[in-house]
XYZ file of C-alpha atoms in Angstrom:
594
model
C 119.646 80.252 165.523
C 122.351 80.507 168.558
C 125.193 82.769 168.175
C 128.071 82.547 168.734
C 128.308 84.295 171.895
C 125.588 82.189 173.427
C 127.448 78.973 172.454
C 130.587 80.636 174.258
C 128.262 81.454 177.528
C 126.152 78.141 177.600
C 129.810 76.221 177.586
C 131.095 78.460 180.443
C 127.653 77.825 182.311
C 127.884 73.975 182.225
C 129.814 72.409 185.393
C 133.192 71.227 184.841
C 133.702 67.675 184.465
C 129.788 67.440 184.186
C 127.427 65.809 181.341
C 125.005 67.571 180.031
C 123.091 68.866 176.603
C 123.190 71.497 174.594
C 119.934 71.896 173.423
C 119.335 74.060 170.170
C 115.272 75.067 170.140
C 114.164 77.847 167.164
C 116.869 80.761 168.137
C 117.477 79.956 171.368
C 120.179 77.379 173.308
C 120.135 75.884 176.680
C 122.359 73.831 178.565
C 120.735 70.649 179.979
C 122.382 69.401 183.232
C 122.802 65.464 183.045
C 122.299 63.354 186.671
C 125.618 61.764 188.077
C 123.347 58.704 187.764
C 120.041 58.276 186.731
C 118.121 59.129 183.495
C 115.825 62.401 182.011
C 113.214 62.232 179.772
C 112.661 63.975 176.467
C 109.201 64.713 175.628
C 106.410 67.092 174.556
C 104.487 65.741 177.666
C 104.178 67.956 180.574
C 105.378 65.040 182.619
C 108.440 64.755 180.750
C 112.009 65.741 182.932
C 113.038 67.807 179.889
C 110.007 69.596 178.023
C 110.373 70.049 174.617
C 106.862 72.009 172.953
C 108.068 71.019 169.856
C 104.950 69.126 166.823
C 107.831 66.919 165.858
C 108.589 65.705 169.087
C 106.551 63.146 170.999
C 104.938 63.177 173.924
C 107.921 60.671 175.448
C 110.124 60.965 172.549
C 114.005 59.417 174.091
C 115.385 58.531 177.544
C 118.975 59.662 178.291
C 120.391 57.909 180.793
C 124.051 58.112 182.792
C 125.217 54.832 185.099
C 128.931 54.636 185.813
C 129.850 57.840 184.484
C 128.849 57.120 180.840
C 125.696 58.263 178.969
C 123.604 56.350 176.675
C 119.971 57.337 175.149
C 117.234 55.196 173.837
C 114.167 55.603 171.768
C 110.874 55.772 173.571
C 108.776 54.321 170.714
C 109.031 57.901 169.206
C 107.333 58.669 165.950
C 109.958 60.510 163.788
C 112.488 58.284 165.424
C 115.981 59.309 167.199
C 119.546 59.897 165.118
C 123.016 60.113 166.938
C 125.101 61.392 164.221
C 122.544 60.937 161.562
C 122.286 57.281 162.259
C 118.826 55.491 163.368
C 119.329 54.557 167.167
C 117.591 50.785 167.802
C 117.427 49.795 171.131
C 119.792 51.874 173.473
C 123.032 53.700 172.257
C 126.001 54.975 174.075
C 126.405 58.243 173.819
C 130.409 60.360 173.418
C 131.053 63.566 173.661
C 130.425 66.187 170.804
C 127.644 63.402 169.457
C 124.916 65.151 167.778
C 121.400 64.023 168.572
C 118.543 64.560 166.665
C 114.830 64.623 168.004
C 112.203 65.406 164.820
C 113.509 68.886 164.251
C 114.944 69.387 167.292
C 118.949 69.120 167.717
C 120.921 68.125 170.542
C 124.751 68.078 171.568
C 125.938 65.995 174.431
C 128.868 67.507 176.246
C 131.163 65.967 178.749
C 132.043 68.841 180.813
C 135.705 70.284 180.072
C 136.793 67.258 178.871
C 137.688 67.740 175.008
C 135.882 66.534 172.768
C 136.816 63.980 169.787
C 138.507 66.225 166.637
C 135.185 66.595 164.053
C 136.003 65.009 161.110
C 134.621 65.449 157.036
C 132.269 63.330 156.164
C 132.431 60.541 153.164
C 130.235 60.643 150.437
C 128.143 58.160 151.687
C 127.619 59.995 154.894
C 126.900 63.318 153.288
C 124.222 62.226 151.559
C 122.770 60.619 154.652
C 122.772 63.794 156.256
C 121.554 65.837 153.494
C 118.367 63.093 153.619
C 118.245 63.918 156.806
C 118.274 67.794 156.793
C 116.108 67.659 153.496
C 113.605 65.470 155.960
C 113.652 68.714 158.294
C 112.713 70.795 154.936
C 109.624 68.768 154.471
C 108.087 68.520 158.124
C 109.321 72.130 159.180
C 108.744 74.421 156.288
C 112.408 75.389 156.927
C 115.466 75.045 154.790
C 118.726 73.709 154.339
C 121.805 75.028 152.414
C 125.000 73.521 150.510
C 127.860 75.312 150.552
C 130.598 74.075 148.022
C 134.323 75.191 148.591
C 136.446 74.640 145.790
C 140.302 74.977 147.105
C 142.989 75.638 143.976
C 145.765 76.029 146.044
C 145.837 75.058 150.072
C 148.932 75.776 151.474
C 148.127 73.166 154.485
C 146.454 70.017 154.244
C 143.424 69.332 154.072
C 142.294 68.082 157.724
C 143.668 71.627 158.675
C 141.098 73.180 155.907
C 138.672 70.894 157.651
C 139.555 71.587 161.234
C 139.134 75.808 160.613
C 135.787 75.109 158.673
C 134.610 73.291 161.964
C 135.604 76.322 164.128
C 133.950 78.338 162.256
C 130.619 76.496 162.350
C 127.594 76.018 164.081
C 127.437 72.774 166.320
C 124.415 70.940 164.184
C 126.473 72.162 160.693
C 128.870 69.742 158.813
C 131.506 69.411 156.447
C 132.009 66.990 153.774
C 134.726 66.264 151.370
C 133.523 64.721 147.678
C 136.860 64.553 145.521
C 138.600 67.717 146.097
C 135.377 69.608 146.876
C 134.644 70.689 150.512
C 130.902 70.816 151.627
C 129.029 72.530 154.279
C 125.558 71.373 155.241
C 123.825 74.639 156.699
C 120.703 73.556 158.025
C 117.980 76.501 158.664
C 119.862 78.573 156.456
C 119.091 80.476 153.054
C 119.030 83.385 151.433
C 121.383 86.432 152.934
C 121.684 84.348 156.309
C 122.937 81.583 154.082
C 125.459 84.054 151.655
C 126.925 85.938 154.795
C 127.816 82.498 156.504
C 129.225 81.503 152.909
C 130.918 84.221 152.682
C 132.440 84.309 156.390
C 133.605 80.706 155.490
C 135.412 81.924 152.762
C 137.530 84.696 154.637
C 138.435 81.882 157.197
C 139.937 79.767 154.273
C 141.446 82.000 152.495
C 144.652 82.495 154.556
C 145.049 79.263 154.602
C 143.846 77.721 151.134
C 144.938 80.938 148.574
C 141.962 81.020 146.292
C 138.889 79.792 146.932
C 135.481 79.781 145.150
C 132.396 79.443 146.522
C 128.571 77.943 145.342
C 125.583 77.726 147.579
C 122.139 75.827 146.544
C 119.259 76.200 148.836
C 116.436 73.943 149.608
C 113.469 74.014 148.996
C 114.331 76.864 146.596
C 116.939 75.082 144.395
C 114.608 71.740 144.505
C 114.350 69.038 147.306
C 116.816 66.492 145.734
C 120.050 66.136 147.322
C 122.198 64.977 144.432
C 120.921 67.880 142.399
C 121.529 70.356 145.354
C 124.941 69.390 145.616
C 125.536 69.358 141.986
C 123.752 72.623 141.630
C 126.502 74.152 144.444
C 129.502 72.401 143.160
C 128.486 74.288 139.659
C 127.756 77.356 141.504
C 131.543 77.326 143.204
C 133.325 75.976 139.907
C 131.566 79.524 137.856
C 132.672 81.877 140.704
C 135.408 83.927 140.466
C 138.030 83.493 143.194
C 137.358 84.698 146.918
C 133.671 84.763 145.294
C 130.462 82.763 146.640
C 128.075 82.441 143.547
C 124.460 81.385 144.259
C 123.049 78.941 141.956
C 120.029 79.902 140.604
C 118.361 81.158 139.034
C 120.165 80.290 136.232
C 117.007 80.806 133.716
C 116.910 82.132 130.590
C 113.931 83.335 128.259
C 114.688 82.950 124.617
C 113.241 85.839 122.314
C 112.369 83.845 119.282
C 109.809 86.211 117.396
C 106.738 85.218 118.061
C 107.769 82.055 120.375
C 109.770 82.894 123.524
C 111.577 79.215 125.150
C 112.358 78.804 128.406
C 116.153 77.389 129.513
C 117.325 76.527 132.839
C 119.853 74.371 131.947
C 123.720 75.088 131.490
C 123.836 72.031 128.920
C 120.372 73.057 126.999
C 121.702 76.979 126.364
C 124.913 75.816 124.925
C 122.658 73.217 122.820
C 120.498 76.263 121.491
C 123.772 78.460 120.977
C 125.302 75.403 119.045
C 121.774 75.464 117.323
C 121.915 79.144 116.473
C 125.237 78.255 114.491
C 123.654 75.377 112.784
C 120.750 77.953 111.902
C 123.603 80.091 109.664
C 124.189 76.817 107.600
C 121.677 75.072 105.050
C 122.451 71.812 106.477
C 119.164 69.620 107.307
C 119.132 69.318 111.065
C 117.784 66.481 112.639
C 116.829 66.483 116.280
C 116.395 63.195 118.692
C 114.375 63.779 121.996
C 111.380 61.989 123.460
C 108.030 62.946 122.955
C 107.219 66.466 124.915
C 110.911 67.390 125.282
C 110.565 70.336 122.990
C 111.328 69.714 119.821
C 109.444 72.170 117.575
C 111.136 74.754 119.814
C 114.914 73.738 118.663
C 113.297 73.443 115.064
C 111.981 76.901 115.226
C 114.852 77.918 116.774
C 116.788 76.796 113.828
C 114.327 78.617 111.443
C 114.228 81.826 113.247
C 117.782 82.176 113.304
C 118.464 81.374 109.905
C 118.266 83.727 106.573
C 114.927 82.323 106.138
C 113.163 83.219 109.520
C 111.077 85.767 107.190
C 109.479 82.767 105.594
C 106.621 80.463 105.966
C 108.220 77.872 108.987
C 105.746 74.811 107.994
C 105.100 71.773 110.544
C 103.733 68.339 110.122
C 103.280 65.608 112.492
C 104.043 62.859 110.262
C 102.568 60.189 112.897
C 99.491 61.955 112.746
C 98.054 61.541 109.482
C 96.836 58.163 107.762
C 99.292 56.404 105.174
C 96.262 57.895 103.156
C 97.116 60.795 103.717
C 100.279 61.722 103.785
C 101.177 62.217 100.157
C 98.525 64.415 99.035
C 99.526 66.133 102.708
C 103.160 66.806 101.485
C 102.644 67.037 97.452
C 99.553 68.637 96.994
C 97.253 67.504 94.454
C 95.451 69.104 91.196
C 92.004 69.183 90.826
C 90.178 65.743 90.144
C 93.474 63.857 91.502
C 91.040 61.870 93.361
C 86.921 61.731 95.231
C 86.244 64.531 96.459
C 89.504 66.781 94.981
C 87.121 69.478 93.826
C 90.056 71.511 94.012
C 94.024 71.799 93.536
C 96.060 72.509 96.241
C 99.250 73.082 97.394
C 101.329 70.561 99.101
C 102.980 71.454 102.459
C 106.317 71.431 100.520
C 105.677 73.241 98.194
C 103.847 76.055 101.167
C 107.610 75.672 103.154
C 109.141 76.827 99.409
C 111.648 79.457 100.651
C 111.112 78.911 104.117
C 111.831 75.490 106.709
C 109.793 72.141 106.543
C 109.536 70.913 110.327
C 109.115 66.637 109.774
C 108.405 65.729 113.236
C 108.601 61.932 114.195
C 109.664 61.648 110.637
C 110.724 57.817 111.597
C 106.821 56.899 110.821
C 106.890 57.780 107.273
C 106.346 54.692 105.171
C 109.056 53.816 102.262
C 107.124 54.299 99.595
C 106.757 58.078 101.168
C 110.623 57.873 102.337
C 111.688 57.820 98.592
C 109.552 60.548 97.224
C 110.793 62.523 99.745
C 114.099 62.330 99.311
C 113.884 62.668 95.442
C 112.116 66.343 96.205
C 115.080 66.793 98.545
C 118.031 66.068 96.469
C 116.313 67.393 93.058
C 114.278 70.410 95.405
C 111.754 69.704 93.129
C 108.013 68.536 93.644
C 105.128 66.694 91.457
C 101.648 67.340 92.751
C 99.198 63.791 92.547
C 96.775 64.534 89.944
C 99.914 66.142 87.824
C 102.857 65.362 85.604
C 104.592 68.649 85.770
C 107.661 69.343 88.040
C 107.174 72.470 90.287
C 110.634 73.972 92.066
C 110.734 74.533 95.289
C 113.638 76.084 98.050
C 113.392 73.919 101.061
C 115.183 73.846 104.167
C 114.661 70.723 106.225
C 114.507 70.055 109.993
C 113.270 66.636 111.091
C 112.844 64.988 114.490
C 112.119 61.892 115.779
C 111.757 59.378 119.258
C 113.719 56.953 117.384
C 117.269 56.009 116.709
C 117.072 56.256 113.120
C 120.532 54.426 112.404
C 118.268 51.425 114.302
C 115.272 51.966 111.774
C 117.484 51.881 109.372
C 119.237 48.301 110.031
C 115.567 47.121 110.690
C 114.746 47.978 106.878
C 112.496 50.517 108.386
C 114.164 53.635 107.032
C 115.735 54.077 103.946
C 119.566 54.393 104.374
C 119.776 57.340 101.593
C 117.182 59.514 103.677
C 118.615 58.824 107.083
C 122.004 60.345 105.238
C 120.251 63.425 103.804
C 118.573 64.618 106.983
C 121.690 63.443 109.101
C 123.949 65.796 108.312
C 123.611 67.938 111.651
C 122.584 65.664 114.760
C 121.110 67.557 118.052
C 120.089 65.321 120.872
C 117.910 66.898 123.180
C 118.046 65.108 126.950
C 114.879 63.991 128.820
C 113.491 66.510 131.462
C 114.390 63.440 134.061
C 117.794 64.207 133.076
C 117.873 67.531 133.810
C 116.729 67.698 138.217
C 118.555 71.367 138.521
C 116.052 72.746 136.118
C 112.954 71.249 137.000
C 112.018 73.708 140.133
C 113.297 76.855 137.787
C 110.896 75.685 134.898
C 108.020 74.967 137.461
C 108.591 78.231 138.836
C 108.842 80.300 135.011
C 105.705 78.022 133.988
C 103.611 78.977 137.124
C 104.466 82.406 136.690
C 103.354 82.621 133.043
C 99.933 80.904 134.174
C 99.537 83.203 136.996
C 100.085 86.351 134.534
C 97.219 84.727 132.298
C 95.054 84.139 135.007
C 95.211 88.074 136.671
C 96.208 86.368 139.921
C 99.535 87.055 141.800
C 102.675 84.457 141.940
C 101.966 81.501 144.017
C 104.120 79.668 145.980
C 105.411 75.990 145.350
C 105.564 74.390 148.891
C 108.809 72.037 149.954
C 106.118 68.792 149.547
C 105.117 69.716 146.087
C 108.959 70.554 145.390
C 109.036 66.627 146.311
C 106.482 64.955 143.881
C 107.641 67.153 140.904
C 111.239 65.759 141.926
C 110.326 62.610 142.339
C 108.325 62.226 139.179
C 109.793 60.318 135.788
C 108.184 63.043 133.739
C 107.754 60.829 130.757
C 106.170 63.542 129.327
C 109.084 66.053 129.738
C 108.335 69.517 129.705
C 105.222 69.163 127.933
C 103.681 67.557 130.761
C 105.096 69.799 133.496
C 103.754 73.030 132.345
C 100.548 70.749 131.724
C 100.973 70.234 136.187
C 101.740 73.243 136.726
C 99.318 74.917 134.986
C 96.419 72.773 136.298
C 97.435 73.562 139.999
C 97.458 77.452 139.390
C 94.220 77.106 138.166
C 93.255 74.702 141.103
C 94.861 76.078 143.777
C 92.915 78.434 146.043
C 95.193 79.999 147.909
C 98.769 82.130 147.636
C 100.452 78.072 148.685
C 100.565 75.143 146.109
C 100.091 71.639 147.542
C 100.335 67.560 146.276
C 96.601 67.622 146.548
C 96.401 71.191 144.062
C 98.643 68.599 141.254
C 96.869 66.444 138.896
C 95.766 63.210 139.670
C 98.646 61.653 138.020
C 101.496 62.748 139.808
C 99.169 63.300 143.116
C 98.895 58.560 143.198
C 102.970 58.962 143.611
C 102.021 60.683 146.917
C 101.401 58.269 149.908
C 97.556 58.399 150.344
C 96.188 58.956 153.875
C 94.457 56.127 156.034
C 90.536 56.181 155.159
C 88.563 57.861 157.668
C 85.813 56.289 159.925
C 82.945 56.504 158.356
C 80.009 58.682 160.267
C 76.340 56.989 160.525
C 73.246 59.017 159.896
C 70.039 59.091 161.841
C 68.990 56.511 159.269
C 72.051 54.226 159.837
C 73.346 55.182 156.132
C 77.382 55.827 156.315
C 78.658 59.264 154.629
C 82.401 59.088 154.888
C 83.980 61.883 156.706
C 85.299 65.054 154.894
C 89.318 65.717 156.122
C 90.798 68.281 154.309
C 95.027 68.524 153.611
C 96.320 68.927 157.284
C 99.899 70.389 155.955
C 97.358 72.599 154.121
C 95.156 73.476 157.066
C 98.284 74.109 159.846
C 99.840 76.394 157.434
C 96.485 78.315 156.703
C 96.124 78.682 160.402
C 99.514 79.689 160.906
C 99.502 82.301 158.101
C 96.471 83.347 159.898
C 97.531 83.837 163.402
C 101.007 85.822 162.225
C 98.489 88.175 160.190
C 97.038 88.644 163.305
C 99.584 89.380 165.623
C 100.738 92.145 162.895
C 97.518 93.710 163.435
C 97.793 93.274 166.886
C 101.547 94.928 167.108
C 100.628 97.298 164.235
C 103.520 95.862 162.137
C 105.920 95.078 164.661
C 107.540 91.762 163.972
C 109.653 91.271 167.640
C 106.176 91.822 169.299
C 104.141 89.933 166.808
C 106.433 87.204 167.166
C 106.767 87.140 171.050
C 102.639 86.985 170.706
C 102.514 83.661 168.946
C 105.105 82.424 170.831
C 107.641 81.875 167.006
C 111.558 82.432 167.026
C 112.011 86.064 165.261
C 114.200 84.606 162.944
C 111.459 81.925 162.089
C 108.752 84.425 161.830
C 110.373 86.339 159.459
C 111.355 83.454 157.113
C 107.750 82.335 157.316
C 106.694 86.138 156.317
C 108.303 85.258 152.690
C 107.193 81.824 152.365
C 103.281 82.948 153.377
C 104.051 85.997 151.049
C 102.621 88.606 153.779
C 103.831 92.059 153.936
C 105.561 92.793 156.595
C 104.335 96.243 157.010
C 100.566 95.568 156.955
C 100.037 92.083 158.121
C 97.478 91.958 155.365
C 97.484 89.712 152.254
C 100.402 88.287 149.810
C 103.156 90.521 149.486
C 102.945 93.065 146.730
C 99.376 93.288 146.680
């Protein structure tokens, strides 16, 4: 983007006592005389008074007008719509100096000469978030990004408008600062990555003199996920783990859990200090029973439990007890002798009498009958077992770990589940929280899960674009982690190329996405229709545009200014797009690392 230099010359070069704009275009900023009277259009149009060659502006976008000394602009029917200040314009607005305008993904400032403008103030809450939509709008239609800084201040030795007021200084005209509780926030649009971290940490040396110490997160979209509540949660955790005069990046936070011959994946602050308080539980030979809905991992924490006990050398023994018929279920957990029943040709062992020594894993243990329920308990409290078929009483060393969807202390009021049993498996209580609970971890686990498929496959990592980030945010995942490893695993094995798009998703979470008009269907010589075949146009621009930077690498032999200049693409944008394409830099050829 501009520097700070150019901002410094473009204000020198605009008349005194003048209007005009400050247009901010890729890396570049101009200054946009304004008419004593009269009005300028904004367009992509060659007609238009001020071109703008811009996809997200159209071809007559906004009229900005001046009559009696004061400016106002007005939407042209424009398709992505004009903002003053993150606001919707309808109808004509007036415009004040230092008001921001926004044109698709183009920014503008309008300036009123030497005049000074009106003191920039934090934004609420409210109007954080708006502008975070806003930015995170940019994300999706430019391939771009956006960053969120968080500034936690322990000890400002001057209010906080002043903390505001340097922060503003120190900034870029389209950035902002917020203030939610004592946090300050900086929205850092077109930012990430070391460009993000060295304007972090710049912000940080200007507040230091005047706040003491101050710690610093930063969460990046799409990178960090394309919500904007979990972005600025993800930086506000980011600033509150730094040390002081620090700027911690969040993410990513992910950890891979050696559990013999299991390995778990945890992205989630709250879910590693539930498997560390699980790990203590493990030392213990209390039962352990574990709540989560269905797909949230629960035979992971249960195995957990068993590896990190004294038993882990032991059989670990599972059963699904919704699963098996009433039928079933006894002869399932008993065992039976020979003859016990048609077709019993031969005796066998029960599964708790197999899990003797070891850890019996009673998932969705709620759908046990009673009849079952009280056998069960009397081989738990006596840690003996009778086989059907049998009249001797085998001993057996069982550790228990059940699970269930259901709130068994409701089960049991319902006279569903015996009171006795709840009490004997109770004794250690884990909750594990829905993955729709958890937003900060669902772009790490897509990321750990696509990366494990792409290993199995012999293909290298693939990249998860800012509009899938979207529909895996936006999704209720009632199927928790199950089901997104299930997604993500179906689009590496769908998706042809090094980019994963909505359409390369199952069908599922693909009928959350907005479906595209039907096409016109095309008639045959003999009059039959055969609808058209359109394929993804996100998907087709950036295949053409990964295309056309390969080739100017060629071209340049390597040379990124020159390749850039050729296509006509900001230097700063055409290296960013160089990572998210995943082309080497110093061939032009193919996915980086290849």
């Amino acid at each position: 983007m501009d520097t700070e230099d150019s901002r410094k010359g473009a204000s020198r070069a605009a008349p005194a006592d003048r209007l005009y704009l400050l247009l901010f275009l890729g890396n570049t900023s101009t200054v946009v005389p304004l008419p004593r009277e009269g009005s300028v259009v904004i367009g992509r149009a060659a007609e238009s008074d001020l071109l703008v060659e811009d996809a997200s502006v159209s071809r007559q976008h906004a009229r900005v007008g001046v009559a009696a000394g004061e400016a106002f602009i007005a939407d042209l029917g424009s398709h992505n719509g004009v903002r003053v200040n993150g606001e919707r314009v309808q109808g004509t607005r007036p415009l004040d100096g230092g008001d921001v305008v926004t044109l698709g993904n183009v920014t503008l400032v309008f300036h009123q000469g030497e005049r000074p403008l009106p003191e920039r103030r934090a934004l609420e809450a409210e109007g954080l978030r708006a502008r975070l939509s806003e930015e995170l709008d940019r994300v999706r239609s430019s391939g771009l990004a956006v960053s969120v800084l968080a500034l936690e201040v322990e000890s400002a030795r001057v209010p906080q408008v002043e903390l505001v007021r340097a922060l503003y200084g120190a900034l870029r005209l389209m950035d902002a600062v917020g203030q939610v509780g004592g946090t300050l926030l900086v929205l850092l649009p077109d930012l990430s990555g070391e460009e993000a971290e060295a304007a972090a940490a710049h912000l940080v040396s200007v507040l230091t003199p005047l706040a003491g110490r101050v710690r610093a997160g930063l969460a990046s979209a799409p990178g960090d996920g394309m919500q904007g509540d979990a972005l600025l949660g993800a930086a506000k955790a980011a600033a509150l783990a730094a040390a002081p005069g620090e700027t911690r990046v969040s993410g990513p936070s992910m950890y891979r859990l050696a559990l013999g011959e299991r390995s778990v994946v945890v992205a989630d602050a709250a879910l590693m200090r539930l498997f560390e308080l699980l790990r203590r539980l493990a030392v213990s030979p209390l039962p352990v029973l574990i709540h989560g809905e269905t797909g949230v991992g629960k035979e992971n924490a249960a195995w957990a439990v068993h590896h990190w006990s004294s038993r882990a050398e032991k059989p670990f023994v599972p059963l699904n007890c919704a699963a098996l018929p009433e039928s079933l279920v006894e002869g399932e957990l008993f065992g039976h002798e020979r003859g016990a029943f048609s077709g019993a040709d031969r005796a066998r062992a029960g599964l708790l009498e197999r899990a003797s020594g070891g850890t019996l894993f009673l998932d969705e243990v709620a759908e046990l009958s009673l009849p079952i329920q009280a056998k069960l308990l009397r081989a738990l409290d006596q840690q003996v077992i009778t086989r059907l078929g049998d009249s001797r009483e085998r001993p057996v060393d069982l550790r228990v770990v059940a699970a269930t969807h259901r709130v068994l202390a409701d089960e049991v009021k319902a006279g569903r589940f015996r009171q006795d049993l709840f009490f004997r498996l109770s004794a250690a209580v884990v909750v594990l929280p829905p993955l729709r609970d958890r937003p900060r971890e669902l772009p790490l686990l897509a990321r750990a899960f696509m990366d494990d498929a792409c290993a199995r496959a012999g293909r290298p990592p693939l990249h998860l674009s800012a509009a899938t980030m979207e529909v895996l945010g936006a999704h209720p995942w009632p199927g928790n982690v199950r089901e997104l490893k299930h997604a993500v695993e179906y689009a590496v094995a769908t998706s042809p190329g090094p980019v994963v798009e909505p359409s390369h998703l199952p069908e599922s979470l693909r009928s959350k996405v907005d479906a595209p008009p039907e096409p016109e269907a095309a008639r045959t010589a003999g009059g039959a229709e055969t609808p058209m075949v359109f394929q993804n146009l996100a998907e087709e621009l950036r295949t053409l545009e990964r295309q056309r930077m390969q080739e100017a690498l060629e071209a340049t032999g390597g040379v990124q200014t020159r390749a850039a200049q050729l296509i006509g693409m900001p230097l700063r944008t055409f290296a960013f797009k160089l990572k998210q394409h995943r082309i080497a830099p110093s061939r032009g050829r193919g996915p980086a690392g290849e």
